[in-house]
Coordinates of N, CA and C in Angstrom, one line a residue:
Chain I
X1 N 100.1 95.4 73.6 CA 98.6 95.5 73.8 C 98.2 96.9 73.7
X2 N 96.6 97.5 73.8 CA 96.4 98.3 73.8 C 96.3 99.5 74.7
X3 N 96.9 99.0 76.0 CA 96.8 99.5 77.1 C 97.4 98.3 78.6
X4 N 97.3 98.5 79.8 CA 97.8 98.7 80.7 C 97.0 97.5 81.1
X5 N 97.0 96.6 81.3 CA 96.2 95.1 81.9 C 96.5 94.8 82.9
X6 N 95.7 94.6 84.2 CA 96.1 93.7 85.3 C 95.0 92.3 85.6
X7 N 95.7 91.7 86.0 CA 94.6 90.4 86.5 C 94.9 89.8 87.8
X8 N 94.1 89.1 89.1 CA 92.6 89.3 88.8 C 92.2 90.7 88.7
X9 N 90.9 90.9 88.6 CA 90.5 92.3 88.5 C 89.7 92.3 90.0
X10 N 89.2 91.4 90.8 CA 88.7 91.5 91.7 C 89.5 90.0 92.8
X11 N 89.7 90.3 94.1 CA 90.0 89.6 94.8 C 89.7 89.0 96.2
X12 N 89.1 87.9 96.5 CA 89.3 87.9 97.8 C 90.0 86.7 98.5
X13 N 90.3 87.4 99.6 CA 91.8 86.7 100.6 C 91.4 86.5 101.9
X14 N 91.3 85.2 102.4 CA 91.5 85.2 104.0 C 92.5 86.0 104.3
X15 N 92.1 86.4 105.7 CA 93.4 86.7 106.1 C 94.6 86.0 106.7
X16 N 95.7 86.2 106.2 CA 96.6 84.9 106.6 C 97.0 84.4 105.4
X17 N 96.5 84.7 104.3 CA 96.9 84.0 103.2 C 97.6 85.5 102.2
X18 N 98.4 84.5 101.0 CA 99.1 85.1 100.0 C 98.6 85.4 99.2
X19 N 98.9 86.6 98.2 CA 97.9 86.9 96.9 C 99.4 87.0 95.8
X20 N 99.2 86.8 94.8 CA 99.6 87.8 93.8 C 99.1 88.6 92.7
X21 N 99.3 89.4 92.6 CA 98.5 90.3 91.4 C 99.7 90.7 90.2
X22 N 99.0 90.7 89.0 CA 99.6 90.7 88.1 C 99.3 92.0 87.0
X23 N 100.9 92.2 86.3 CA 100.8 93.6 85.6 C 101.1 93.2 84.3
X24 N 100.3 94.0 83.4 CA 101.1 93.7 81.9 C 101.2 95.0 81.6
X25 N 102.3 95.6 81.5 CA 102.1 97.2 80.9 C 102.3 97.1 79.1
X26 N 102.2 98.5 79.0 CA 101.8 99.1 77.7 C 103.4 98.3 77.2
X27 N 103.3 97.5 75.7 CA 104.7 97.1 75.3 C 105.5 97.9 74.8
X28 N 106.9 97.8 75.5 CA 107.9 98.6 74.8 C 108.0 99.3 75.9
X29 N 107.1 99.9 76.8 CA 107.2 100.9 78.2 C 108.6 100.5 79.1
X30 N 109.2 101.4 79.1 CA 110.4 101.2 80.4 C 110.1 101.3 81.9
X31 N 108.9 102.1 82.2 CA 108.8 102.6 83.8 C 107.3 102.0 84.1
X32 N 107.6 101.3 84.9 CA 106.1 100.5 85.7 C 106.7 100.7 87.4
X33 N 105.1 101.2 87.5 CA 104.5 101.6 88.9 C 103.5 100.8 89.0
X34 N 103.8 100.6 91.1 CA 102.4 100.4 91.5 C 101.9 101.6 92.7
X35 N 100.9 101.6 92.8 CA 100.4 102.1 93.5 C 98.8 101.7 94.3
X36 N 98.5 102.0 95.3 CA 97.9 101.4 96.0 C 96.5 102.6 96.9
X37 N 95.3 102.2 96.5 CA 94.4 103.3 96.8 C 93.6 102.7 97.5
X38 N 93.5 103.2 98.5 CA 92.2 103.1 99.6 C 90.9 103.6 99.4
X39 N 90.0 103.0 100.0 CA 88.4 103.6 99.5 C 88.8 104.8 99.6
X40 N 88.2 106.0 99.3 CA 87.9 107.7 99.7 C 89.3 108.0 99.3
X41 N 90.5 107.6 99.1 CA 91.6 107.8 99.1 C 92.0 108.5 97.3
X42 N 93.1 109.0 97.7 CA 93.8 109.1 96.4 C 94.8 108.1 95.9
X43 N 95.5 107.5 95.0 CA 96.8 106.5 94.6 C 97.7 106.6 95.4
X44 N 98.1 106.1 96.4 CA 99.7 106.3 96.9 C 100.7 105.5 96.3
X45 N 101.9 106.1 96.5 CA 103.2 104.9 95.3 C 103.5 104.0 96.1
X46 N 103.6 102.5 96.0 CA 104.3 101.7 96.2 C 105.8 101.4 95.5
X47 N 106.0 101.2 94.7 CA 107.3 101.1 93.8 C 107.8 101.2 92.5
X48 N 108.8 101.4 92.1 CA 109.2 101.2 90.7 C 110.0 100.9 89.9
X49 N 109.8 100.2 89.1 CA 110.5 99.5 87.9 C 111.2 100.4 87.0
X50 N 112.4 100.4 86.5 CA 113.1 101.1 85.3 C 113.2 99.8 84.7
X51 N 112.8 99.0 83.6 CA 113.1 97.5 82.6 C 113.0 96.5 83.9
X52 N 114.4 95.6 84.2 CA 114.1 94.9 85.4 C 114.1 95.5 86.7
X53 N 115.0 96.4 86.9 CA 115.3 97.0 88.1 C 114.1 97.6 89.0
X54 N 114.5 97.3 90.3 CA 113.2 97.8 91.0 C 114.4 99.4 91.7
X55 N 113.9 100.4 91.2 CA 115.1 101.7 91.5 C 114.2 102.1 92.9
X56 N 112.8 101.9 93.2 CA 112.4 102.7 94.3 C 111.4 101.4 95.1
X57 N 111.6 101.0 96.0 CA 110.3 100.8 97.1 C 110.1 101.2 98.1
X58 N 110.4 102.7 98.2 CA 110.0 103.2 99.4 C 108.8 103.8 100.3
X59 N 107.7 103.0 99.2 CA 106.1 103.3 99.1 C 105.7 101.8 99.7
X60 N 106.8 100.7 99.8 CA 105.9 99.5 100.5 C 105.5 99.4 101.9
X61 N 104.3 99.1 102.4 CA 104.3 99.8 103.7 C 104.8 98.2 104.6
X62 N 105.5 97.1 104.0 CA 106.0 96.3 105.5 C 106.7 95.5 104.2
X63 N 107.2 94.5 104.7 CA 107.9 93.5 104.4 C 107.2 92.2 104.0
X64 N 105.9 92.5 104.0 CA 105.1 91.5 103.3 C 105.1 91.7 102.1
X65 N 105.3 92.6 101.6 CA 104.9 93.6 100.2 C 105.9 93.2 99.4
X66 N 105.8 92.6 98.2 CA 107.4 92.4 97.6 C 106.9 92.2 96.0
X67 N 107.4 93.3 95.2 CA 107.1 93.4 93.7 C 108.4 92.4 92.7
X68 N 107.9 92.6 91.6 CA 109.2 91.8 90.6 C 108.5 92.3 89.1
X69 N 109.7 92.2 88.2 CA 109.9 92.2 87.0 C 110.6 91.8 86.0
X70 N 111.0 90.2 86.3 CA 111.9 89.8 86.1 C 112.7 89.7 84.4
X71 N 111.9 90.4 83.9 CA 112.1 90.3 82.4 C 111.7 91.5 81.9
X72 N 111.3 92.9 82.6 CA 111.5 93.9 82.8 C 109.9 94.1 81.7
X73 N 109.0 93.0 81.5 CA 107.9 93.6 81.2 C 106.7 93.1 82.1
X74 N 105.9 92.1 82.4 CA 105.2 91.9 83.4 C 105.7 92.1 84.7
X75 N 104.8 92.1 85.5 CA 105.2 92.6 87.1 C 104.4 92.2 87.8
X76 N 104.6 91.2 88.9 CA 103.6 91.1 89.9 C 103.9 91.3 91.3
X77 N 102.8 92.0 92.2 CA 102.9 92.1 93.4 C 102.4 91.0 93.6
X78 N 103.6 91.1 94.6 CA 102.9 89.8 96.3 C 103.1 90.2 97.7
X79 N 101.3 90.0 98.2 CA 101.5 90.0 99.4 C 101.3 89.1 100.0
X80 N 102.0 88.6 101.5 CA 102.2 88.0 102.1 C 101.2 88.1 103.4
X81 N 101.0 86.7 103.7 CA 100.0 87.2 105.1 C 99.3 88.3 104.8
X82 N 98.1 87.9 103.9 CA 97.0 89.6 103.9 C 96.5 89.9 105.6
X83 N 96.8 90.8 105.7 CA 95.6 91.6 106.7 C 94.9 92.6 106.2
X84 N 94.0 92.5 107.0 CA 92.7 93.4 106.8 C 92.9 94.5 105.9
X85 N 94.0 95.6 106.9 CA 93.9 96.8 106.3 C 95.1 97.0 105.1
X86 N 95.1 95.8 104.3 CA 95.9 95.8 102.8 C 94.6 95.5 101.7
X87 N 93.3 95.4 102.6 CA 92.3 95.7 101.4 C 92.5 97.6 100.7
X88 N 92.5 97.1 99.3 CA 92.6 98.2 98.3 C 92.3 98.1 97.3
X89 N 92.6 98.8 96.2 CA 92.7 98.9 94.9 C 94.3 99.1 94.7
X90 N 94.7 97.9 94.1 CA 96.5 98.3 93.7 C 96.2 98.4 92.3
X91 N 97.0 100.0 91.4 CA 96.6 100.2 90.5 C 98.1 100.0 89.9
X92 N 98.5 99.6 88.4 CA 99.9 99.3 87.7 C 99.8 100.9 86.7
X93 N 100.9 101.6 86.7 CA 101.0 102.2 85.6 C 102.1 101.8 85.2
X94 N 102.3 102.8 83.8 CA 103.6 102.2 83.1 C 103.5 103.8 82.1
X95 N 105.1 103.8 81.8 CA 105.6 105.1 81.0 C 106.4 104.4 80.4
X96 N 106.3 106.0 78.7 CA 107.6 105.1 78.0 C 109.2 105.4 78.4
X97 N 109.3 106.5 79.1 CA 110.6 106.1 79.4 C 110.6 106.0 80.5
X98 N 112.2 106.6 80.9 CA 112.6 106.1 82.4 C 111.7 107.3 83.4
X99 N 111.7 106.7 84.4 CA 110.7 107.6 85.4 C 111.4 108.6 85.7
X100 N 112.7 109.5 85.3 CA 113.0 111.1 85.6 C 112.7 111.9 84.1
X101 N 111.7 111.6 83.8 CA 110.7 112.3 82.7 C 109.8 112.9 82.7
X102 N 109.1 113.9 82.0 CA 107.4 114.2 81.8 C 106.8 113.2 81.1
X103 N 106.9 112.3 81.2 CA 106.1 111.0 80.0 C 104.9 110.8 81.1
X104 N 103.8 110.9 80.0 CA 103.0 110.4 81.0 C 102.3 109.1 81.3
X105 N 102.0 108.8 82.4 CA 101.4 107.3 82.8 C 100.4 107.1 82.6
X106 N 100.3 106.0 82.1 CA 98.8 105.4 81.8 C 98.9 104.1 82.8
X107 N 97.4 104.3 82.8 CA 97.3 103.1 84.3 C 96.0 102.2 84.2
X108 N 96.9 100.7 84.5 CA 95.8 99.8 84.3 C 93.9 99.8 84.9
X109 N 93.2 99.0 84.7 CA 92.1 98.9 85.9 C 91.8 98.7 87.1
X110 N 93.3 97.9 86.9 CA 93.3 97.7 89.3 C 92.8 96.7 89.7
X111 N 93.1 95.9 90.5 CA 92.7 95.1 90.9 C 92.3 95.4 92.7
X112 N 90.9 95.1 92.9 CA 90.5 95.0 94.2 C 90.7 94.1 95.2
X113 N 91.6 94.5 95.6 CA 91.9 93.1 97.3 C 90.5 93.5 98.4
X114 N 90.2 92.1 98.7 CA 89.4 92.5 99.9 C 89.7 91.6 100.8
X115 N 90.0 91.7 101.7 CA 90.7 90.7 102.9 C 89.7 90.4 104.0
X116 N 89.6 89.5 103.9 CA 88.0 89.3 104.9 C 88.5 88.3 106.6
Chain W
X1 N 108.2 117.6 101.9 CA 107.3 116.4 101.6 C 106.3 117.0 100.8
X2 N 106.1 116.5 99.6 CA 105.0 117.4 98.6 C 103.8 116.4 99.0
X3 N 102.9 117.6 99.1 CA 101.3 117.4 99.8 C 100.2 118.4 98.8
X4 N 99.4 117.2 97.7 CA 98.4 117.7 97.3 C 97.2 117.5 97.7
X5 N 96.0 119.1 97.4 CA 95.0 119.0 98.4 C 94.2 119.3 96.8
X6 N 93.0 118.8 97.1 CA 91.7 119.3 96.3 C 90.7 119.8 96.5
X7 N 90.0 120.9 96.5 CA 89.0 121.0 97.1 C 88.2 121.7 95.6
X8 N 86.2 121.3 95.8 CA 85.7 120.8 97.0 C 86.1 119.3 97.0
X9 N 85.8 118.9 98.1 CA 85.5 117.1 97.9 C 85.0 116.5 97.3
X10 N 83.8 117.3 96.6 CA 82.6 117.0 96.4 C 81.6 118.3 96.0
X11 N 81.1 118.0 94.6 CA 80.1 118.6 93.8 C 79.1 118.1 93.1
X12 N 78.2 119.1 93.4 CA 76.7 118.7 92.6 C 76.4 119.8 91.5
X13 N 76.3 120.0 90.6 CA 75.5 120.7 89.1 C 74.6 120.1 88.5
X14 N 73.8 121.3 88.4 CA 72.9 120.9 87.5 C 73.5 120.9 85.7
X15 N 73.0 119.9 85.1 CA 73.5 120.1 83.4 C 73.6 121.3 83.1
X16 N 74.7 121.4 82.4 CA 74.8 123.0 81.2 C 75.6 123.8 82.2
X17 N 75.9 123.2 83.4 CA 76.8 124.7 84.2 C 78.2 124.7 83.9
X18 N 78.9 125.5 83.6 CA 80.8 125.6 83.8 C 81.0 125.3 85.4
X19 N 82.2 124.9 85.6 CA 82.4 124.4 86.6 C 84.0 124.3 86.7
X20 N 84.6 124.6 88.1 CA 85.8 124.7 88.4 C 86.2 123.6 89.5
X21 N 87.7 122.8 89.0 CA 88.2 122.2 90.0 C 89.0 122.3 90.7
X22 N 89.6 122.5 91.8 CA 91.0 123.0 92.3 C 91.7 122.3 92.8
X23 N 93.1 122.3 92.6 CA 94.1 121.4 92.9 C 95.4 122.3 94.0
X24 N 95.8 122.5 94.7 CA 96.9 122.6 95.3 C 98.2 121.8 95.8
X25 N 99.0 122.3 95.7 CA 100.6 121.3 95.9 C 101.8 122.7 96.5
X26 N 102.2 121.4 97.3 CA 102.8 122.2 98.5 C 104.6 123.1 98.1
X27 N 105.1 121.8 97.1 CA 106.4 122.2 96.7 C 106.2 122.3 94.9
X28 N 107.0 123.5 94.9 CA 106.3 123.9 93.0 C 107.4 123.4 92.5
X29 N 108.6 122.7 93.1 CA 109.7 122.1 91.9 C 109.0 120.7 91.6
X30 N 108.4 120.8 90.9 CA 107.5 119.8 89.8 C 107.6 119.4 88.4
X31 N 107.3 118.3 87.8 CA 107.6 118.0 86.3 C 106.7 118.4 85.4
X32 N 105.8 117.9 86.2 CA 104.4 118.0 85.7 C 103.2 117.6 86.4
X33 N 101.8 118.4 85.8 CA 100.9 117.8 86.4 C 99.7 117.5 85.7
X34 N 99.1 116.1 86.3 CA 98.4 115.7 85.2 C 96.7 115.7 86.2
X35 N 96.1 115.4 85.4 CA 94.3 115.2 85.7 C 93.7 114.2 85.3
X36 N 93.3 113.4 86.2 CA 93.1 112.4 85.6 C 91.1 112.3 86.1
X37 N 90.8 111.2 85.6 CA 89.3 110.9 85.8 C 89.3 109.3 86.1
X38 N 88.5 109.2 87.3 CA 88.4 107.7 87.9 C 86.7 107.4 88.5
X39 N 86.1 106.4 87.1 CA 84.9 106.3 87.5 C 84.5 105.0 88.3
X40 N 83.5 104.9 89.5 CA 83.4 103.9 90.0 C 83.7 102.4 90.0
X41 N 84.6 102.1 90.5 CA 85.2 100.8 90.2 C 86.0 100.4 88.9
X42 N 86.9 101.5 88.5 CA 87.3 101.3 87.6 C 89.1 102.5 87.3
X43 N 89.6 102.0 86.6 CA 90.8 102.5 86.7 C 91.0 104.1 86.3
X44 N 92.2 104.5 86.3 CA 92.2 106.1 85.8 C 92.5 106.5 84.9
X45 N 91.5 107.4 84.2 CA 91.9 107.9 83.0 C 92.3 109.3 82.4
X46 N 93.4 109.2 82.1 CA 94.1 110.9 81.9 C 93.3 111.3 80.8
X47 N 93.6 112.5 81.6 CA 92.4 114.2 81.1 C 93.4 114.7 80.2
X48 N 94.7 115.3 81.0 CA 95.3 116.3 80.8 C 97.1 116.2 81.3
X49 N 97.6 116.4 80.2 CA 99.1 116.4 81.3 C 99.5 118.1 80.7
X50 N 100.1 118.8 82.3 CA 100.6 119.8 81.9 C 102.3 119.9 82.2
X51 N 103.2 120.3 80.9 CA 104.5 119.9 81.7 C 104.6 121.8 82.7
X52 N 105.8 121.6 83.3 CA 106.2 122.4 84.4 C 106.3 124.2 83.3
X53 N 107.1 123.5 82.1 CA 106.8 125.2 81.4 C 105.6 125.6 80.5
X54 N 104.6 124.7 80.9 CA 103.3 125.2 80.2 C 102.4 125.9 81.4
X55 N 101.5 126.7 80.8 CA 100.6 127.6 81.4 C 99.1 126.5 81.6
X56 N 98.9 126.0 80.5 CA 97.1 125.4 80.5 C 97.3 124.8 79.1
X57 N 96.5 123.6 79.0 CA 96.1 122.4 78.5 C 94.7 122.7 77.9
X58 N 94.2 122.2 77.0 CA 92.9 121.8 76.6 C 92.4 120.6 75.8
X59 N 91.5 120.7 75.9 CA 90.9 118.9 75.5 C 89.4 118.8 75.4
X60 N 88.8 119.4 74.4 CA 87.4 119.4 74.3 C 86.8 120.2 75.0
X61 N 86.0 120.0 76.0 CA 85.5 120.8 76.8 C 86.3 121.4 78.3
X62 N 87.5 120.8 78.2 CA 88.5 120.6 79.5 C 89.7 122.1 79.2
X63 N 89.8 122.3 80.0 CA 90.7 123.4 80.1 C 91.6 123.3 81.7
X64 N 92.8 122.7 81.4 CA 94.0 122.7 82.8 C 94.7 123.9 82.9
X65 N 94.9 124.5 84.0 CA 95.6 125.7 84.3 C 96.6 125.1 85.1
X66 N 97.6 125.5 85.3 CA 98.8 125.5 85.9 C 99.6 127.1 86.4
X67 N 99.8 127.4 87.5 CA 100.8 128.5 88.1 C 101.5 127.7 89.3
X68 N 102.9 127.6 88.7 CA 103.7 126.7 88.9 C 103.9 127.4 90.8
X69 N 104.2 128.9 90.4 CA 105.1 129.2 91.6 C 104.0 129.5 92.4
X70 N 102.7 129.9 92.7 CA 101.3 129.7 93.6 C 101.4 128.3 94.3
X71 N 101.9 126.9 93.4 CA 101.2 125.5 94.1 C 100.0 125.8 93.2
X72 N 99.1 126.5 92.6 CA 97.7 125.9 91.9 C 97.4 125.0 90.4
X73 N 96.3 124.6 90.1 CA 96.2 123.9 89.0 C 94.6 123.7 89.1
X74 N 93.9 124.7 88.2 CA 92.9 124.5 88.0 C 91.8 123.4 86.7
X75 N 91.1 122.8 87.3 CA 90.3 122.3 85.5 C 89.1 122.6 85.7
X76 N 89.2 123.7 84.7 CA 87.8 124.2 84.1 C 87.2 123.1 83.3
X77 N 85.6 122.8 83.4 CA 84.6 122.0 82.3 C 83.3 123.2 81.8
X78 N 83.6 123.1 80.6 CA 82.4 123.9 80.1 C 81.4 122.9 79.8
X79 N 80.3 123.4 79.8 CA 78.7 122.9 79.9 C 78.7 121.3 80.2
X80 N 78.5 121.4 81.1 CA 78.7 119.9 82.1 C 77.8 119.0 81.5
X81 N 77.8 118.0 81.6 CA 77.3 116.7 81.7 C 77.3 115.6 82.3
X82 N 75.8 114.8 82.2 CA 75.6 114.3 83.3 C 77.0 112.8 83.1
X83 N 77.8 112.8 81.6 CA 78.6 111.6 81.4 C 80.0 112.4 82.5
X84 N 79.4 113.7 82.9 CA 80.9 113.8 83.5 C 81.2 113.7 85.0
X85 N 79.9 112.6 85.0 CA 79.9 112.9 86.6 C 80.7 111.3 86.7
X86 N 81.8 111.7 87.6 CA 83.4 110.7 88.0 C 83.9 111.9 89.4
X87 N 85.1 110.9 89.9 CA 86.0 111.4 90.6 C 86.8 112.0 89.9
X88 N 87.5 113.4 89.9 CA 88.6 113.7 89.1 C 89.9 114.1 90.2
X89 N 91.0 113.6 90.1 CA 92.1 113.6 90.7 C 93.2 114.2 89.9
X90 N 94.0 114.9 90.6 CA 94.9 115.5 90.3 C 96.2 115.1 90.5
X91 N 97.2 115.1 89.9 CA 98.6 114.0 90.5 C 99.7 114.9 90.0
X92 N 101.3 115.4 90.9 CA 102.0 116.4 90.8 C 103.6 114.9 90.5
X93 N 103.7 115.5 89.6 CA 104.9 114.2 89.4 C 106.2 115.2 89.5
X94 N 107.1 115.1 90.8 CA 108.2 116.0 91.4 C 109.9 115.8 90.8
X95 N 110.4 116.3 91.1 CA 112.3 116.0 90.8 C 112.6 115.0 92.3
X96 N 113.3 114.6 91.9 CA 114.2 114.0 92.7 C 114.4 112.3 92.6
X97 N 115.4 111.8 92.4 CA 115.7 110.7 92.3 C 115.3 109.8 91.2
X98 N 115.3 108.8 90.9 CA 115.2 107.9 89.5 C 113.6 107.7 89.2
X99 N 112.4 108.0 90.4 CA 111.6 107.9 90.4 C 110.4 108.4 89.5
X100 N 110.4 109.9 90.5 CA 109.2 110.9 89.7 C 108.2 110.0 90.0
X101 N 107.5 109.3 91.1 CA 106.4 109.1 91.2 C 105.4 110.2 91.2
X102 N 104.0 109.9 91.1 CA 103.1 110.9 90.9 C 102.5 111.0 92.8
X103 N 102.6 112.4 93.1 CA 101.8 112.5 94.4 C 100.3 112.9 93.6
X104 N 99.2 112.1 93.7 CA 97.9 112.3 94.1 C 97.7 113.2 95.6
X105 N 96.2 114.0 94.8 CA 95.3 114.6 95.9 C 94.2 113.7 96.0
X106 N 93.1 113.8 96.8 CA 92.2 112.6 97.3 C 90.8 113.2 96.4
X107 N 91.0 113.8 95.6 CA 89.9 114.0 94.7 C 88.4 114.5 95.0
X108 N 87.8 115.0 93.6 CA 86.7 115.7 93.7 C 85.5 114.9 93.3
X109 N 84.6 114.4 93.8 CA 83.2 113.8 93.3 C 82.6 114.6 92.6
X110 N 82.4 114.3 91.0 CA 81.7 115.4 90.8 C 80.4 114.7 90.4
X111 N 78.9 115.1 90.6 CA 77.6 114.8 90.1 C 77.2 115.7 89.4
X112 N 76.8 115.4 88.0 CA 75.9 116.0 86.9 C 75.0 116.3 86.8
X113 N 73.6 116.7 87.5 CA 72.8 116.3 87.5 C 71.2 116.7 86.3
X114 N 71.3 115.7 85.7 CA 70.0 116.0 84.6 C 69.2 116.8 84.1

């Protein structure tokens, strides 16, 4: 594709319930990230993909939080039991190579959680 | 623990003025740093990537500075416009481990104004 796709693009969640959000990165890209921005905030990292492998999640803030890539090109977050303060903007990037590079990321639209 | 800051928070110009953004980072063993632009409700879009042995970037009206061993990274805009009014964020992508995620600063509002 022409770029970095996520869907939905807008979300809302009781709280108590599950979401997943979905990534399509740039094709052929080896390194998908997510990341996760609060209003006023800047991107913080959630995790990362090298193809299938998840090499980093030390950006997920609980055990509700659980990514995949099972075929090392789409990727979706799931979260578990939304609470409140997991309303965000989770944003997907993706690089062409492996993430110990200067390549740079390009990053989807984001999808808006709001947890009501 | 690498810690990027931006200042100001927040700017207002009137059209036609040059204008400076500032970026700071706490640890300079870095890969690169990029600039990105993020307009309301909408995803981010790279400005500029600087790698660690470059000085400064350019891109139309955009000009990225980099001085690695200070922590700074400035982006200059010559004669502003009001299309340039967005958040712009700065993001320092570090060594260590298989990662290289990008540490973001919490960005600069910039307003154009007509």
């Amino acid at each position: 594709g022409a770029g970095v796709s996520q869907s939905p693009r807008y979300k809302v969640a009781k709280r108590g319930q599950d979401v997943a959000l979905r990534c399509d990165p740039i094709s052929g890209h080896v390194s998908l990230f997510w990341y996760q921005q609060a209003l006023g905030q800047g991107p913080e990292f959630l995790t990362y993909f090298q193809n299938e492998a998840q090499l980093d999640k030390s950006g997920l803030p609980s055990d509700r939080f659980f990514a995949e890539r099972p075929e090392g090109s789409v990727s979706t977050l799931k979260i578990q039991r939304t609470q409140q303060e997991d309303s965000a903007v989770y944003l997907c990037a993706s690089s062409l190579s492996r993430g110990a590079s200067g390549d740079e990321q390009y990053f989807g639209p984001g999808t808006r959680l709001t947890v009501t | 623990k690498q810690e990027v800051t931006q200042i100001p928070a927040a700017l207002s110009v009137p059209e036609g003025e040059n204008l400076v953004l500032n970026c700071s980072f706490t640890d300079s063993a870095i890969y690169n740093l990029q600039w990105f632009r993020q307009d309301p409700g909408k995803g981010l879009t790279s400005l500029l990537l600087i790698q660690s042995s470059q000085r400064e970037q350019t891109s139309g009206r955009l000009n990225a500075s980099l001085d690695k061993s200070s922590g700074r990274s400035t982006l200059y805009i010559a004669a502003s416009q009001p299309g340039d009014s967005a958040t712009y964020l700065c993001a320092v992508k570090g060594y260590g481990g298989a990662t290289n995620k990008l540490i973001f600063g919490t960005g600069t509002l910039l307003a154009v104004q007509p």
